[in-house]
Amino acid sequence: MTQHVAETVTFTLNEGVTPEQFVQLSKASEGFVRANPGFVFRRLSCGNDGSWTDTVIWKDMQTALEVADSFGKQDFAPALMAAIAPDSVSIRHETILWTLMPN
């Protein structure tokens, strides 16, 4: 049985980019993410300190790595990446070992 993988990307936005603008830029990636058969779930969040977290759950590590590799080559990527402070980006891929869901 393959284990799901959490892709967690943390970052801050460049000066002058509003949360509303960034959410709209992120929504442009929806079709690409949904089109991948290994897509399970995605959440974008922002803390009070201005740090952002984009979490995507993939069916397995191979899918997570393949999508991560091709993400930057998509048409929407330049505008999305231009909104993010480059030195602030951290990307992790971790195997999910346990999940608790509501009843």
Coordinates of N, CA and C in Angstrom, one line a residue, residues 11-15 17-18 21-22 25 77-86:
F11 N 6.5 30.2 2.9 CA 7.1 31.4 2.2 C 6.5 32.7 2.7
T12 N 7.0 33.8 2.3 CA 6.4 35.1 2.5 C 6.2 35.8 1.2
L13 N 5.4 36.8 1.1 CA 5.1 37.5 -0.1 C 6.1 38.6 -0.3
N14 N 6.3 39.0 -1.5 CA 7.1 40.2 -1.8 C 6.3 41.4 -1.4
E15 N 7.0 42.5 -1.1 CA 6.5 43.8 -0.7 C 5.5 44.2 -1.7
V17 N 2.5 42.9 -2.4 CA 1.5 41.9 -2.8 C 0.5 41.7 -1.7
T18 N -0.8 41.8 -2.0 CA -1.8 41.7 -1.0 C -2.2 40.2 -0.9
Q21 N -4.6 39.4 -3.7 CA -3.9 39.2 -5.0 C -3.2 37.8 -5.1
F22 N -2.6 37.4 -4.0 CA -1.9 36.1 -4.0 C -2.9 35.0 -4.1
L25 N -3.8 34.6 -7.7 CA -2.7 34.0 -8.4 C -2.7 32.5 -8.2
A77 N 2.9 29.9 -13.5 CA 3.9 29.9 -12.6 C 4.7 31.2 -12.5
P78 N 5.1 31.9 -13.6 CA 5.9 33.1 -13.5 C 5.2 34.2 -12.6
A79 N 3.9 34.4 -12.8 CA 3.2 35.4 -12.0 C 3.1 35.0 -10.5
L80 N 2.9 33.8 -10.3 CA 2.8 33.3 -8.9 C 4.1 33.4 -8.2
M81 N 5.2 32.9 -8.9 CA 6.5 33.0 -8.3 C 7.0 34.4 -8.1
A82 N 6.6 35.3 -8.9 CA 7.0 36.7 -8.8 C 6.4 37.4 -7.6
A83 N 5.3 36.8 -7.0 CA 4.7 37.4 -5.9 C 5.3 36.9 -4.6
I84 N 6.2 35.9 -4.7 CA 6.8 35.2 -3.5 C 8.2 35.7 -3.3
A85 N 8.6 36.0 -2.1 CA 10.0 36.4 -1.7 C 10.9 35.2 -1.9
P86 N 11.8 35.2 -2.9 CA 12.5 33.9 -3.2 C 13.3 33.4 -2.1

